[in-house]
Amino acid sequence: MPSHPSHPPRQGPDALASSFAASYAGVVAFIAVVTEGSFARAGDRLGIGRSAVSRSVQKLEEQLDARLFFRTTRSTTLTREGELFYENCHPGVERIVQALEEMRELREGPPQGRLRVASTVGFGRKVVAPLLRGFQRKYPEVAIDLLLDDAATEFTAGHVDVAFRNGRLEDSQIVARQLFPMQLLVCASPAYRATHGLPRSVEELAEHRCINLRHASGRVCEWEFKVGGRPRKFSPQAMTSFNDAELVLQAVLDGQGLAQLPGYQIFDLVQGGALVPCLAQYAPDDRGHYICYLSRRHLPSRVRVFIDYMTAHTRTLNVQSLTTFSAAPR
């Protein structure tokens, strides 16, 4: 009889389904271990035991014929093969998990789960944190981690759901809603004004003691103005600088000099007479405070209701300083 080339037996639909189920469970367990840093915490995250996570990962390693983790009693780290596999499968799994979470929340009722929120330090303390109590009264099943950091937000690496950012946004990958304009105003204490007076132009700032804010990167924050319809930056030769906005504000209140401060931080102090504004007629008008997230699609309901709540309530805050402050020093 003539010979025919041999072919491996074709898998039936049951075998294919079984293989897919094992692979999917293994990938989900694998992603959870990488994200949480241990098999035990991955089990807590997935609502299953540590041994179940370990078995799923072992089956996946057998299917891939590759070792994905180095495991000791104290640590769990990725092998090189594990790093490559994570880079390839993580985006797809994240989209699947996000969609499943949204569907489960829609089916099971009110928003629930943990929400990681990032904000700059000053804005987080003054604006975001005071509104969280009202949000959690309305949505008691949503737990919130508020992370305050003036460094740029890393959504993916930091597992951040929502971030509050100041200034100008140039990242096209981020969805951003402006909450209200970012108003910057030069201020001094009444005692400083009584002793040194106040500048009437940007040029006169060079004759005054200034206090600078230093970014997390170490770079000194430039002062921004709009003169004759054009943006203008000023870099004061300050005797004092801080990397904390609250310390800058306190130095101004203590009469040490002038500083350019955001309206939300100083509005009540100006209203109460503790600070005196100047150069308001030169304030820039092309910056804003934003609430940001990565995608409009597949937003879990806890993220969606948080964005809507914070957008509505921050816009009602009485921080629109330039409509009230005097434009010229007295």
CSV table of C-alpha atoms in Angstrom, one decimal:
chain,number,residue,atom,x,y,z
A,1,MET,CA,0.0,0.0,0.0
A,2,PRO,CA,1.3,3.4,-0.8
A,3,SER,CA,2.5,5.4,2.2
A,4,HIS,CA,0.9,8.6,3.1
A,5,PRO,CA,2.4,11.5,5.2
A,6,SER,CA,1.4,11.2,8.8
A,7,HIS,CA,-0.5,14.0,10.4
A,8,PRO,CA,-1.0,14.6,14.1
A,9,PRO,CA,-4.5,13.8,15.3
A,10,ARG,CA,-6.8,16.8,15.2
A,11,GLN,CA,-8.1,18.0,18.5
A,12,GLY,CA,-11.8,17.9,18.9
A,13,PRO,CA,-13.8,20.8,20.1
A,14,ASP,CA,-13.8,19.5,23.7
A,15,ALA,CA,-10.0,19.4,23.8
A,16,LEU,CA,-9.7,22.8,22.3
A,17,ALA,CA,-12.2,24.3,24.8
A,18,SER,CA,-10.3,22.6,27.7
A,19,SER,CA,-7.0,23.9,26.5
A,20,PHE,CA,-8.4,27.4,26.2
A,21,ALA,CA,-9.9,27.3,29.6
A,22,ALA,CA,-6.7,26.2,31.2
A,23,SER,CA,-4.7,28.8,29.3
A,24,TYR,CA,-7.0,31.6,30.2
A,25,ALA,CA,-7.1,30.7,33.9
A,26,GLY,CA,-3.3,30.4,33.9
A,27,VAL,CA,-2.9,33.8,32.2
A,28,VAL,CA,-5.2,35.5,34.6
A,29,ALA,CA,-3.4,33.9,37.6
A,30,PHE,CA,0.0,34.8,36.0
A,31,ILE,CA,-1.0,38.5,35.6
A,32,ALA,CA,-2.3,38.6,39.2
A,33,VAL,CA,0.9,37.2,40.6
A,34,VAL,CA,3.0,39.8,38.6
A,35,THR,CA,0.7,42.7,39.7
A,36,GLU,CA,0.4,41.7,43.4
A,37,GLY,CA,4.0,40.5,43.8
A,38,SER,CA,3.2,37.1,45.4
A,39,PHE,CA,1.0,34.0,44.9
A,40,ALA,CA,-0.7,34.6,48.2
A,41,ARG,CA,-1.8,38.1,47.4
A,42,ALA,CA,-2.8,37.1,43.9
A,43,GLY,CA,-5.1,34.5,45.5
A,44,ASP,CA,-6.6,37.2,47.7
A,45,ARG,CA,-7.1,39.5,44.6
A,46,LEU,CA,-8.8,36.7,42.6
A,47,GLY,CA,-10.8,35.3,45.5
A,48,ILE,CA,-9.2,31.9,45.3
A,49,GLY,CA,-6.6,30.0,47.3
A,50,ARG,CA,-2.8,30.3,46.9
A,51,SER,CA,-2.6,26.7,45.8
A,52,ALA,CA,-5.2,27.2,43.1
A,53,VAL,CA,-3.1,30.2,41.7
A,54,SER,CA,0.0,28.0,41.8
A,55,ARG,CA,-1.7,25.1,40.0
A,56,SER,CA,-3.0,27.5,37.2
A,57,VAL,CA,0.5,29.0,36.7
A,58,GLN,CA,2.1,25.5,36.6
A,59,LYS,CA,-0.3,24.4,33.9
A,60,LEU,CA,0.4,27.5,31.9
A,61,GLU,CA,4.2,26.9,32.2
A,62,GLU,CA,3.6,23.3,31.0
A,63,GLN,CA,1.6,24.5,28.0
A,64,LEU,CA,4.3,27.1,27.2
A,65,ASP,CA,7.2,24.8,28.0
A,66,ALA,CA,8.8,27.7,29.8
A,67,ARG,CA,9.5,28.7,33.4
A,68,LEU,CA,7.8,32.0,34.1
A,69,PHE,CA,8.8,32.7,37.7
A,70,PHE,CA,11.8,32.3,40.0
A,71,ARG,CA,10.3,31.4,43.4
A,72,THR,CA,11.9,31.3,46.8
A,73,THR,CA,10.3,31.4,50.3
A,74,ARG,CA,10.8,35.2,50.3
A,75,SER,CA,10.3,36.4,46.8
A,76,THR,CA,8.7,35.8,43.5
A,77,THR,CA,10.4,37.4,40.4
A,78,LEU,CA,9.9,37.0,36.6
A,79,THR,CA,12.3,35.0,34.5
A,80,ARG,CA,13.3,36.5,31.1
A,81,GLU,CA,10.6,34.3,29.5
A,82,GLY,CA,8.1,35.6,32.0
A,83,GLU,CA,8.9,39.2,31.3
A,84,LEU,CA,8.4,38.6,27.5
A,85,PHE,CA,5.1,36.8,28.1
A,86,TYR,CA,3.9,39.5,30.4
A,87,GLU,CA,4.7,42.3,27.9
A,88,ASN,CA,2.7,40.4,25.2
A,89,CYS,CA,-0.4,39.3,27.1
A,90,HIS,CA,-0.9,42.0,29.7
A,91,PRO,CA,-2.7,44.6,27.5
A,92,GLY,CA,-5.2,42.0,26.2
A,93,VAL,CA,-6.0,40.6,29.6
A,94,GLU,CA,-6.4,44.1,31.1
A,95,ARG,CA,-9.0,44.8,28.4
A,96,ILE,CA,-10.9,41.6,29.1
A,97,VAL,CA,-10.8,42.1,32.9
A,98,GLN,CA,-12.0,45.7,32.6
A,99,ALA,CA,-14.9,44.6,30.4
A,100,LEU,CA,-15.9,41.8,32.7
A,101,GLU,CA,-15.7,44.1,35.8
A,102,GLU,CA,-18.0,46.6,34.1
A,103,MET,CA,-20.6,44.0,33.1
A,104,ARG,CA,-20.5,42.5,36.6
A,105,GLU,CA,-21.1,45.9,38.2
A,106,LEU,CA,-23.9,46.7,35.8
A,107,ARG,CA,-25.5,43.4,36.7
A,108,GLU,CA,-24.9,43.3,40.4
A,109,GLY,CA,-26.0,46.8,41.4
A,110,PRO,CA,-24.3,49.9,42.8
A,111,PRO,CA,-20.6,50.8,42.1
A,112,GLN,CA,-18.2,48.9,44.2
A,113,GLY,CA,-14.5,48.1,44.5
A,114,ARG,CA,-11.3,50.0,45.1
A,115,LEU,CA,-10.4,53.2,43.3
A,116,ARG,CA,-6.8,54.5,43.0
A,117,VAL,CA,-6.8,58.3,42.6
A,118,ALA,CA,-3.6,60.4,42.1
A,119,SER,CA,-3.3,64.1,42.6
A,120,THR,CA,-0.7,66.8,43.0
A,121,VAL,CA,-0.1,67.5,46.7
A,122,GLY,CA,-1.6,70.9,47.0
A,123,PHE,CA,-4.7,70.3,44.9
A,124,GLY,CA,-5.3,66.9,46.5
A,125,ARG,CA,-5.2,68.4,50.0
A,126,LYS,CA,-7.2,71.5,49.3
A,127,VAL,CA,-9.8,70.3,46.7
A,128,VAL,CA,-9.9,66.6,46.3
A,129,ALA,CA,-9.7,65.2,49.8
A,130,PRO,CA,-12.5,67.5,51.3
A,131,LEU,CA,-14.9,66.1,48.6
A,132,LEU,CA,-14.2,62.4,49.3
A,133,ARG,CA,-16.4,62.2,52.3
A,134,GLY,CA,-19.5,63.3,50.3
A,135,PHE,CA,-18.6,60.9,47.5
A,136,GLN,CA,-18.3,57.9,49.9
A,137,ARG,CA,-21.6,58.8,51.6
A,138,LYS,CA,-23.2,58.5,48.2
A,139,TYR,CA,-21.2,55.4,47.1
A,140,PRO,CA,-20.3,53.6,50.4
A,141,GLU,CA,-19.2,50.4,48.5
A,142,VAL,CA,-16.3,52.3,46.8
A,143,ALA,CA,-13.0,52.3,48.6
A,144,ILE,CA,-10.5,55.0,47.7
A,145,ASP,CA,-6.7,55.2,47.8
A,146,LEU,CA,-5.7,58.9,47.4
A,147,LEU,CA,-2.1,59.2,46.3
A,148,LEU,CA,-0.5,62.7,46.6
A,149,ASP,CA,2.6,63.3,44.5
A,150,ASP,CA,3.8,66.2,42.4
A,151,ALA,CA,5.6,63.9,40.0
A,152,ALA,CA,3.9,63.0,36.7
A,153,THR,CA,1.2,60.3,37.1
A,154,GLU,CA,2.1,56.8,35.8
A,155,PHE,CA,-1.3,55.4,35.1
A,156,THR,CA,-0.3,51.9,34.1
A,157,ALA,CA,2.7,51.3,36.4
A,158,GLY,CA,0.9,52.9,39.4
A,159,HIS,CA,-2.4,51.2,38.6
A,160,VAL,CA,-4.1,54.6,38.8
A,161,ASP,CA,-7.7,54.9,37.8
A,162,VAL,CA,-8.2,58.6,37.9
A,163,ALA,CA,-5.7,61.5,38.2
A,164,PHE,CA,-5.9,65.2,38.8
A,165,ARG,CA,-3.4,67.3,36.9
A,166,ASN,CA,-2.6,71.0,36.7
A,167,GLY,CA,-1.3,73.2,33.9
A,168,ARG,CA,-1.3,72.2,30.3
A,169,LEU,CA,-1.9,68.7,29.0
A,170,GLU,CA,0.0,67.5,25.9
A,171,ASP,CA,-0.5,63.7,26.3
A,172,SER,CA,-2.9,62.7,23.6
A,173,GLN,CA,-3.3,59.2,25.2
A,174,ILE,CA,-5.1,60.7,28.2
A,175,VAL,CA,-8.7,61.7,28.3
A,176,ALA,CA,-9.0,64.9,30.3
A,177,ARG,CA,-11.9,67.1,31.5
A,178,GLN,CA,-11.1,70.6,32.6
A,179,LEU,CA,-12.6,71.2,36.0
A,180,PHE,CA,-11.9,75.0,36.1
A,181,PRO,CA,-9.2,77.3,34.9
A,182,MET,CA,-5.9,77.3,36.7
A,183,GLN,CA,-5.5,80.8,38.0
A,184,LEU,CA,-2.1,82.0,39.1
A,185,LEU,CA,-1.7,85.1,41.2
A,186,VAL,CA,1.3,86.9,42.7
A,187,CYS,CA,0.7,87.5,46.4
A,188,ALA,CA,2.3,89.1,49.5
A,189,SER,CA,1.4,89.5,53.1
A,190,PRO,CA,0.1,92.9,54.4
A,191,ALA,CA,3.3,93.3,56.4
A,192,TYR,CA,5.5,92.8,53.3
A,193,ARG,CA,3.4,95.4,51.4
A,194,ALA,CA,3.7,97.9,54.2
A,195,THR,CA,7.5,97.6,54.2
A,196,HIS,CA,8.3,97.0,50.6
A,197,GLY,CA,5.2,97.9,48.6
A,198,LEU,CA,4.0,95.8,45.6
A,199,PRO,CA,5.2,95.6,42.0
A,200,ARG,CA,3.0,97.3,39.4
A,201,SER,CA,4.6,95.5,36.4
A,202,VAL,CA,6.4,92.2,35.7
A,203,GLU,CA,9.6,94.1,35.3
A,204,GLU,CA,9.3,95.4,38.9
A,205,LEU,CA,9.4,91.9,40.3
A,206,ALA,CA,13.2,92.0,39.9
A,207,GLU,CA,13.2,94.6,42.7
A,208,HIS,CA,11.4,92.4,45.2
A,209,ARG,CA,12.2,89.4,47.3
A,210,CYS,CA,10.7,86.3,45.7
A,211,ILE,CA,10.0,82.8,46.9
A,212,ASN,CA,10.3,79.9,44.4
A,213,LEU,CA,8.6,76.5,44.2
A,214,ARG,CA,10.9,73.6,43.0
A,215,HIS,CA,9.4,70.8,41.1
A,216,ALA,CA,9.9,67.1,42.0
A,217,SER,CA,12.4,67.0,39.1
A,218,GLY,CA,14.5,69.6,40.9
A,219,ARG,CA,13.7,72.3,38.3
A,220,VAL,CA,12.5,75.7,39.7
A,221,CYS,CA,9.0,76.5,38.6
A,222,GLU,CA,8.9,79.6,36.3
A,223,TRP,CA,6.4,82.3,36.9
A,224,GLU,CA,3.9,82.8,34.1
A,225,PHE,CA,2.2,85.9,32.9
A,226,LYS,CA,0.3,87.3,29.9
A,227,VAL,CA,1.5,90.7,28.8
A,228,GLY,CA,0.0,92.5,25.8
A,229,GLY,CA,-1.9,89.3,24.9
A,230,ARG,CA,1.3,87.3,24.7
A,231,PRO,CA,2.6,84.6,27.2
A,232,ARG,CA,5.7,85.7,29.2
A,233,LYS,CA,7.8,83.8,31.7
A,234,PHE,CA,9.8,85.1,34.6
A,235,SER,CA,12.5,83.4,36.6
A,236,PRO,CA,13.0,85.3,39.8
A,237,GLN,CA,16.4,85.2,41.5
A,238,ALA,CA,14.9,84.0,44.8
A,239,MET,CA,16.7,84.0,48.1
A,240,THR,CA,14.4,81.1,49.2
A,241,SER,CA,12.9,78.1,47.4
A,242,PHE,CA,10.9,75.0,48.6
A,243,ASN,CA,9.8,71.8,47.0
A,244,ASP,CA,6.5,72.0,48.9
A,245,ALA,CA,3.7,74.4,47.9
A,246,GLU,CA,2.5,74.7,51.5
A,247,LEU,CA,5.9,75.9,52.7
A,248,VAL,CA,6.0,78.5,49.9
A,249,LEU,CA,2.6,79.7,51.1
A,250,GLN,CA,3.7,79.8,54.7
A,251,ALA,CA,6.8,81.9,53.8
A,252,VAL,CA,4.6,84.4,52.0
A,253,LEU,CA,2.2,84.6,55.0
A,254,ASP,CA,5.3,85.2,57.2
A,255,GLY,CA,6.2,88.2,55.2
A,256,GLN,CA,9.4,86.7,53.6
A,257,GLY,CA,8.5,87.8,50.1
A,258,LEU,CA,6.3,87.4,47.0
A,259,ALA,CA,5.2,84.1,45.3
A,260,GLN,CA,3.0,83.1,42.4
A,261,LEU,CA,0.3,80.9,43.9
A,262,PRO,CA,-2.7,79.0,42.5
A,263,GLY,CA,-6.1,80.5,43.1
A,264,TYR,CA,-7.6,77.5,44.8
A,265,GLN,CA,-4.8,77.6,47.4
A,266,ILE,CA,-5.2,81.3,48.4
A,267,PHE,CA,-8.7,82.4,47.7
A,268,ASP,CA,-9.9,82.2,51.3
A,269,LEU,CA,-6.7,83.9,52.5
A,270,VAL,CA,-7.1,86.8,50.2
A,271,GLN,CA,-10.8,87.1,51.1
A,272,GLY,CA,-9.8,87.2,54.8
A,273,GLY,CA,-7.1,89.8,54.3
A,274,ALA,CA,-4.2,87.5,55.2
A,275,LEU,CA,-2.7,87.9,51.6
A,276,VAL,CA,-2.7,90.8,49.2
A,277,PRO,CA,-2.8,90.0,45.4
A,278,CYS,CA,-1.0,92.0,42.7
A,279,LEU,CA,-0.4,91.8,39.0
A,280,ALA,CA,-3.7,90.1,38.5
A,281,GLN,CA,-4.1,91.9,35.1
A,282,TYR,CA,-1.1,89.9,33.9
A,283,ALA,CA,-2.3,86.5,35.0
A,284,PRO,CA,-2.1,83.7,32.4
A,285,ASP,CA,-5.3,82.2,31.1
A,286,ASP,CA,-4.4,79.1,29.2
A,287,ARG,CA,-3.9,76.6,32.0
A,288,GLY,CA,-6.4,74.5,33.9
A,289,HIS,CA,-7.1,71.9,36.5
A,290,TYR,CA,-8.1,68.5,34.9
A,291,ILE,CA,-9.5,65.2,35.9
A,292,CYS,CA,-7.8,62.5,33.8
A,293,TYR,CA,-8.2,58.9,32.9
A,294,LEU,CA,-6.9,56.6,30.1
A,295,SER,CA,-10.0,55.6,28.2
A,296,ARG,CA,-13.7,56.4,27.6
A,297,ARG,CA,-14.4,52.8,26.8
A,298,HIS,CA,-15.1,50.1,29.4
A,299,LEU,CA,-15.0,52.4,32.3
A,300,PRO,CA,-16.0,50.5,35.5
A,301,SER,CA,-19.0,52.2,37.1
A,302,ARG,CA,-17.0,53.2,40.2
A,303,VAL,CA,-14.6,55.2,37.9
A,304,ARG,CA,-17.5,56.7,35.9
A,305,VAL,CA,-19.5,57.9,39.0
A,306,PHE,CA,-16.3,59.2,40.6
A,307,ILE,CA,-15.5,61.3,37.5
A,308,ASP,CA,-19.0,62.6,37.3
A,309,TYR,CA,-19.2,63.4,41.0
A,310,MET,CA,-15.8,65.2,41.2
A,311,THR,CA,-16.5,67.1,38.0
A,312,ALA,CA,-19.8,68.5,39.3
A,313,HIS,CA,-18.6,69.3,42.8
A,314,THR,CA,-15.3,70.9,42.0
A,315,ARG,CA,-17.0,73.2,39.5
A,316,THR,CA,-19.2,74.6,42.3
A,317,LEU,CA,-16.2,75.5,44.6
A,318,ASN,CA,-15.7,79.2,45.2
A,319,VAL,CA,-12.1,79.4,43.9
A,320,GLN,CA,-12.5,81.6,40.8
A,321,SER,CA,-10.3,84.2,42.4
A,322,LEU,CA,-9.6,86.6,39.5
A,323,THR,CA,-13.3,87.6,39.2
A,324,THR,CA,-13.0,89.0,42.8
A,325,PHE,CA,-9.4,90.0,43.4
A,326,SER,CA,-8.3,93.6,42.6
A,327,ALA,CA,-6.2,93.8,39.5
A,328,ALA,CA,-3.8,96.4,40.8
A,329,PRO,CA,-2.0,96.9,44.2
A,330,ARG,CA,-3.3,99.5,46.6
